[in-house]
XYZ file of C-alpha atoms in Angstrom:
398
model
C 242.374 121.266 61.431
C 240.536 118.144 62.676
C 241.745 114.858 63.530
C 240.366 112.131 61.945
C 238.703 110.779 64.864
C 237.222 114.537 65.623
C 236.078 114.660 62.052
C 234.432 111.554 62.402
C 232.661 112.713 65.446
C 231.249 115.912 64.248
C 230.186 114.240 60.762
C 228.227 111.518 63.350
C 226.503 114.859 65.219
C 225.563 116.331 62.436
C 224.004 113.551 60.605
C 222.542 110.219 62.155
C 223.304 107.601 60.086
C 222.009 103.996 60.988
C 223.407 100.693 60.472
C 220.959 99.910 57.871
C 221.620 103.290 55.903
C 225.316 102.785 56.172
C 225.561 99.336 54.664
C 222.380 100.391 51.833
C 225.049 103.222 51.001
C 227.915 100.940 50.873
C 225.946 98.187 48.652
C 224.493 100.953 46.368
C 228.134 102.059 45.674
C 229.378 98.534 44.867
C 226.749 98.232 42.433
C 227.153 101.296 41.098
C 231.056 100.436 40.578
C 230.009 96.888 39.581
C 227.701 98.145 36.887
C 229.087 101.333 35.795
C 232.949 101.048 35.480
C 235.381 98.180 34.273
C 236.555 97.533 37.800
C 234.481 94.352 38.356
C 234.877 94.543 42.557
C 232.384 91.710 43.005
C 233.872 89.587 40.277
C 237.342 90.240 41.833
C 236.366 89.652 45.416
C 235.210 85.907 44.511
C 238.141 85.494 42.448
C 240.364 86.389 45.590
C 237.927 84.164 48.216
C 238.340 81.457 46.037
C 241.959 81.537 46.280
C 242.592 82.264 49.639
C 240.913 78.720 50.008
C 244.012 77.330 47.901
C 246.973 79.629 49.676
C 247.681 78.253 52.709
C 248.243 74.623 51.134
C 250.623 76.212 48.546
C 252.752 77.951 50.869
C 256.287 77.576 50.668
C 257.859 79.653 53.532
C 255.629 78.387 56.028
C 252.837 76.310 57.366
C 250.248 78.840 57.665
C 249.446 82.365 56.666
C 249.893 83.554 60.350
C 253.110 81.709 60.787
C 254.831 83.424 57.428
C 253.513 86.749 57.844
C 255.290 86.798 61.727
C 258.533 85.509 60.118
C 258.761 88.162 57.837
C 258.183 90.508 60.194
C 260.630 89.472 62.116
C 263.040 89.465 59.396
C 262.192 93.448 59.005
C 262.261 94.115 62.571
C 266.149 95.364 62.359
C 267.020 98.205 60.641
C 270.435 96.363 59.906
C 269.562 94.451 56.153
C 272.746 91.999 56.724
C 270.206 89.168 58.209
C 267.743 89.962 55.091
C 270.228 90.035 52.663
C 271.420 86.628 53.845
C 267.705 85.159 54.460
C 266.731 86.857 50.864
C 264.903 84.096 49.655
C 263.139 82.930 52.582
C 262.180 86.834 52.746
C 260.781 86.916 49.210
C 259.407 83.821 49.232
C 257.142 84.634 52.198
C 256.750 87.971 50.876
C 254.683 86.571 47.570
C 253.349 83.857 49.117
C 251.406 85.912 51.290
C 251.054 89.235 48.903
C 250.560 87.719 45.457
C 246.403 87.214 46.194
C 246.431 90.951 47.014
C 248.502 92.164 43.976
C 246.302 90.151 41.590
C 242.942 91.482 43.267
C 244.265 94.627 43.210
C 246.528 95.928 40.249
C 246.184 93.219 37.852
C 248.101 90.276 36.458
C 251.290 92.867 35.816
C 252.942 93.620 39.245
C 254.392 96.849 38.201
C 253.850 100.653 38.185
C 253.733 103.084 35.174
C 252.908 106.620 34.497
C 249.785 107.613 32.479
C 250.170 109.810 29.484
C 246.680 112.403 28.587
C 243.735 109.755 28.132
C 245.415 106.283 28.657
C 243.610 104.203 31.018
C 245.501 101.910 33.762
C 245.582 99.185 31.528
C 247.219 100.592 28.591
C 249.930 102.771 30.692
C 250.838 99.249 32.025
C 251.228 97.744 28.559
C 252.926 100.412 26.985
C 255.642 100.504 29.926
C 256.035 97.013 29.321
C 255.912 97.100 25.265
C 258.565 100.116 25.715
C 260.915 98.234 27.732
C 261.137 95.159 25.447
C 261.727 97.471 22.448
C 264.904 98.062 24.113
C 266.124 94.544 23.537
C 266.610 94.888 19.762
C 264.820 92.016 18.881
C 264.829 91.077 15.138
C 262.032 90.714 12.639
C 262.150 87.143 13.031
C 261.839 87.526 16.766
C 259.661 84.097 16.828
C 263.009 82.331 16.824
C 264.607 84.045 19.576
C 264.460 82.750 22.908
C 264.087 85.591 25.371
C 264.165 85.555 29.567
C 261.927 87.340 32.127
C 263.916 87.654 35.183
C 261.500 87.855 37.883
C 258.484 87.359 36.123
C 255.850 87.358 39.045
C 252.545 85.719 37.533
C 253.666 86.166 34.015
C 251.359 89.259 32.847
C 254.436 91.376 31.414
C 255.186 87.615 30.090
C 252.277 87.288 28.250
C 252.126 90.754 26.709
C 255.636 91.038 25.864
C 255.060 87.638 23.739
C 252.502 88.779 22.012
C 253.935 92.103 21.076
C 257.613 90.588 20.179
C 256.763 87.337 18.608
C 259.762 85.642 20.661
C 259.612 82.750 23.017
C 259.212 84.224 27.149
C 260.809 82.228 29.631
C 259.733 83.551 33.326
C 261.840 82.996 36.155
C 260.759 83.389 39.754
C 261.604 81.911 43.002
C 258.365 81.630 44.465
C 256.191 78.136 43.367
C 253.128 79.685 44.033
C 253.283 82.256 40.808
C 254.911 79.459 39.215
C 251.691 77.430 39.250
C 249.430 80.766 39.142
C 251.466 82.251 35.958
C 251.591 78.949 34.165
C 247.264 78.233 34.740
C 246.955 82.264 33.219
C 249.216 81.026 30.212
C 247.082 78.002 29.543
C 243.803 80.127 29.534
C 245.186 82.330 27.069
C 244.064 81.197 23.893
C 246.640 82.528 21.744
C 249.562 81.455 23.806
C 249.095 78.081 26.080
C 252.853 77.170 27.894
C 254.320 76.553 24.326
C 254.692 79.779 23.487
C 255.747 81.409 27.194
C 255.903 79.808 30.770
C 257.268 80.454 33.936
C 259.588 78.155 35.785
C 260.858 78.163 39.617
C 264.550 79.306 40.054
C 266.972 81.767 42.068
C 267.783 84.875 39.925
C 271.330 84.554 41.657
C 271.626 80.875 40.329
C 269.576 80.628 37.745
C 269.045 76.980 36.246
C 269.581 77.749 32.396
C 272.835 76.971 30.445
C 275.438 79.690 29.519
C 274.682 82.020 26.601
C 271.162 79.856 25.931
C 269.078 83.167 25.735
C 269.068 86.369 23.141
C 267.601 88.666 25.449
C 266.734 89.080 28.959
C 264.256 91.742 30.837
C 263.576 92.052 34.307
C 260.808 94.679 35.403
C 260.867 96.114 39.196
C 262.207 92.410 39.831
C 265.820 92.458 39.996
C 265.454 95.052 43.329
C 265.038 92.072 45.753
C 268.309 90.687 44.876
C 270.916 90.886 47.888
C 273.453 91.737 45.761
C 273.186 93.968 42.250
C 276.657 92.489 40.673
C 275.744 88.757 41.091
C 272.187 88.744 39.643
C 273.625 91.202 36.772
C 276.423 88.483 36.490
C 274.327 85.477 36.727
C 271.708 87.806 33.848
C 275.049 88.274 31.712
C 276.005 84.801 32.070
C 272.663 83.095 30.853
C 272.937 85.469 27.722
C 274.645 85.343 24.174
C 277.298 87.266 22.888
C 275.891 90.341 22.222
C 272.272 90.284 23.444
C 270.599 92.702 25.389
C 269.427 93.073 28.900
C 266.903 95.771 29.714
C 265.435 96.563 32.875
C 263.463 98.967 35.265
C 265.017 99.177 38.881
C 263.601 100.465 42.045
C 266.032 102.648 43.336
C 266.665 105.677 45.721
C 267.513 108.962 43.797
C 270.086 112.144 44.633
C 266.759 113.843 46.889
C 267.215 110.793 49.389
C 269.029 111.969 52.408
C 269.959 109.328 54.790
C 269.833 112.043 57.623
C 266.581 112.931 57.041
C 263.888 110.714 59.387
C 261.238 111.278 57.139
C 263.258 109.943 54.030
C 264.160 107.037 56.100
C 260.794 106.607 57.186
C 260.006 106.128 53.365
C 262.864 103.856 52.658
C 261.970 101.388 55.631
C 258.186 101.584 54.777
C 258.814 100.389 51.180
C 261.372 98.068 52.063
C 259.103 96.336 54.760
C 255.461 96.631 52.135
C 257.172 95.398 49.120
C 259.857 92.335 50.125
C 263.173 94.145 50.237
C 266.538 93.416 52.256
C 267.401 96.921 50.996
C 266.868 99.600 48.629
C 270.109 100.842 46.416
C 270.843 104.459 45.475
C 270.683 104.718 41.281
C 274.218 104.949 40.961
C 274.832 101.305 43.082
C 272.734 99.854 40.361
C 274.467 101.237 37.392
C 277.688 100.464 38.661
C 277.183 97.161 39.329
C 275.445 96.695 35.771
C 278.960 98.023 34.412
C 281.080 95.318 37.113
C 278.873 92.653 35.515
C 280.299 93.132 32.544
C 277.643 94.860 30.613
C 278.107 97.604 27.690
C 275.849 100.650 29.177
C 273.117 101.456 26.301
C 271.051 103.857 28.329
C 270.576 104.904 31.881
C 268.034 107.496 33.267
C 265.364 107.682 35.701
C 261.880 107.628 33.803
C 260.268 108.826 36.752
C 261.502 112.854 35.323
C 260.116 111.726 31.879
C 257.230 113.754 30.377
C 254.043 112.237 30.350
C 251.880 115.635 29.152
C 251.219 116.452 33.736
C 250.116 119.713 31.884
C 247.462 118.002 29.746
C 245.804 115.557 32.115
C 248.989 112.458 32.519
C 249.143 111.084 35.597
C 252.284 110.358 37.930
C 253.282 106.453 38.674
C 252.132 106.776 42.019
C 248.682 108.113 41.591
C 246.892 104.767 42.151
C 248.215 104.871 45.833
C 247.297 108.268 46.896
C 244.531 108.673 48.805
C 241.012 109.654 47.026
C 237.584 109.822 48.720
C 235.450 108.968 45.473
C 234.848 105.574 46.285
C 234.252 104.386 42.787
C 238.121 104.125 42.523
C 240.671 101.709 44.296
C 242.369 105.027 45.772
C 239.659 105.186 48.387
C 241.287 102.415 50.121
C 244.092 104.968 51.171
C 242.360 107.660 53.032
C 241.626 106.897 56.759
C 237.938 105.720 56.428
C 238.804 103.666 53.172
C 241.815 102.352 55.044
C 239.853 101.376 58.033
C 237.293 99.877 56.008
C 239.047 97.688 53.849
C 240.852 95.896 57.217
C 237.409 95.644 58.750
C 235.931 93.943 55.585
C 239.784 91.258 55.378
C 238.769 90.907 59.231
C 235.374 89.688 58.640
C 236.780 87.176 56.025
C 238.989 86.047 58.560
C 236.583 85.693 61.359
C 234.445 83.818 58.724
C 237.301 81.802 57.980
C 237.325 82.577 54.128
C 240.814 83.854 54.380
C 243.404 82.393 56.180
C 243.834 83.962 59.740
C 247.094 86.421 59.564
C 245.801 87.951 56.504
C 244.754 91.038 58.469
C 248.100 91.611 59.261
C 249.625 90.734 55.750
C 247.251 93.492 54.708
C 248.228 96.249 56.935
C 251.779 95.375 55.944
C 250.963 95.936 52.215
C 249.218 99.009 53.108
C 252.305 100.566 54.603
C 254.391 99.918 51.724
C 251.864 101.419 49.862
C 251.681 104.761 51.818
C 255.880 104.361 51.803
C 255.756 104.229 47.939
C 253.303 107.163 47.583
C 255.862 108.994 49.783
C 258.565 108.291 48.060
C 256.660 109.611 44.751
C 255.811 112.834 46.038
C 259.141 113.905 47.620
C 261.077 112.069 44.521
C 263.139 110.110 47.070
C 262.481 107.016 45.197
C 261.720 105.369 41.564
C 260.542 102.223 40.458
C 261.309 102.698 36.803
C 265.362 103.410 36.809
C 265.612 102.374 32.767
C 269.403 100.707 32.066
C 269.801 98.753 29.175
C 273.269 96.659 28.620
C 274.723 94.866 25.904
C 277.168 91.911 26.377
C 279.905 92.769 24.121
C 280.089 90.652 20.967
C 283.575 88.964 20.286
C 285.808 91.253 18.277
C 285.283 89.756 14.007
């Protein structure tokens, strides 16, 4: 087998390609993607550059991106999760200060995974995944009178979709102020919503800024994995829900396939933690037991990654967008060895031209390592981003 360097050398020996030819080829590819697909790379890149200009002014973790990524990497330098758990607010805030721009640029407004049924595109799968979770909340046909909380809302993509789907009033909670501001900006830009119907607020889900028994339902989508203590975060959700209300979530977990004595499995777990702002990743059983300990009656619990998504007829697994491809018309191109280097070179160029803050290259590399871990975790089935749990606050006896 050729190494990546020897393969590149062999290709260079076989075909003489000038810099002008290479630039023309890359330009043609970008133009083809722009004109022939809905990807809009030029529009999204321009949006990314505009957001870069605002990023350092909005940082909450550090005075600049470079300092933020260095402190983040320091917290992840130890194998022991104790310091990360103790400093979870700093860890998570640093991560989302640094990562939110890249998430929105490369993934969209909903920061989560979903498998794809046959003939379903990426956007449809994301909305269906959100709507399915919302359907577990047991909201009545008069949901417009009900209040729902999104625990760990990001920039509010799921919140806006679920608000439209159910008609309920939805409040999103996130620790990161940049995400609050960006989420509310997007709510106001949606002519169907505005912040009257759904909005983001800043707060720590370990100590929510809400009164007891103030919400009719709650959900969390791949968010409570950032908590240093699952019993603690589920207990807070329990506290703010009314009796009889339902909480539904998708959790990031290690599965029964994970072996802590397997070096490859430990590498996967560590890459996911480092690349995704996690103090530690729990086993599915830890999360389920924590939900029970918090007081919830468990209505449903299963790993949805094991669901039948029609793979034999063209369905796609959840980790497919992170798996390498040599098709330059997909964002998966960045995960092959050449695309990885090209993406980093592009970000480096933006940094050198001062269109992106110093430290952006290190941030991108951190995120790409997380993507490699997630992809391998899905392939080996040692990790799932969609462990479904549905719990109900017991209703008082009649």
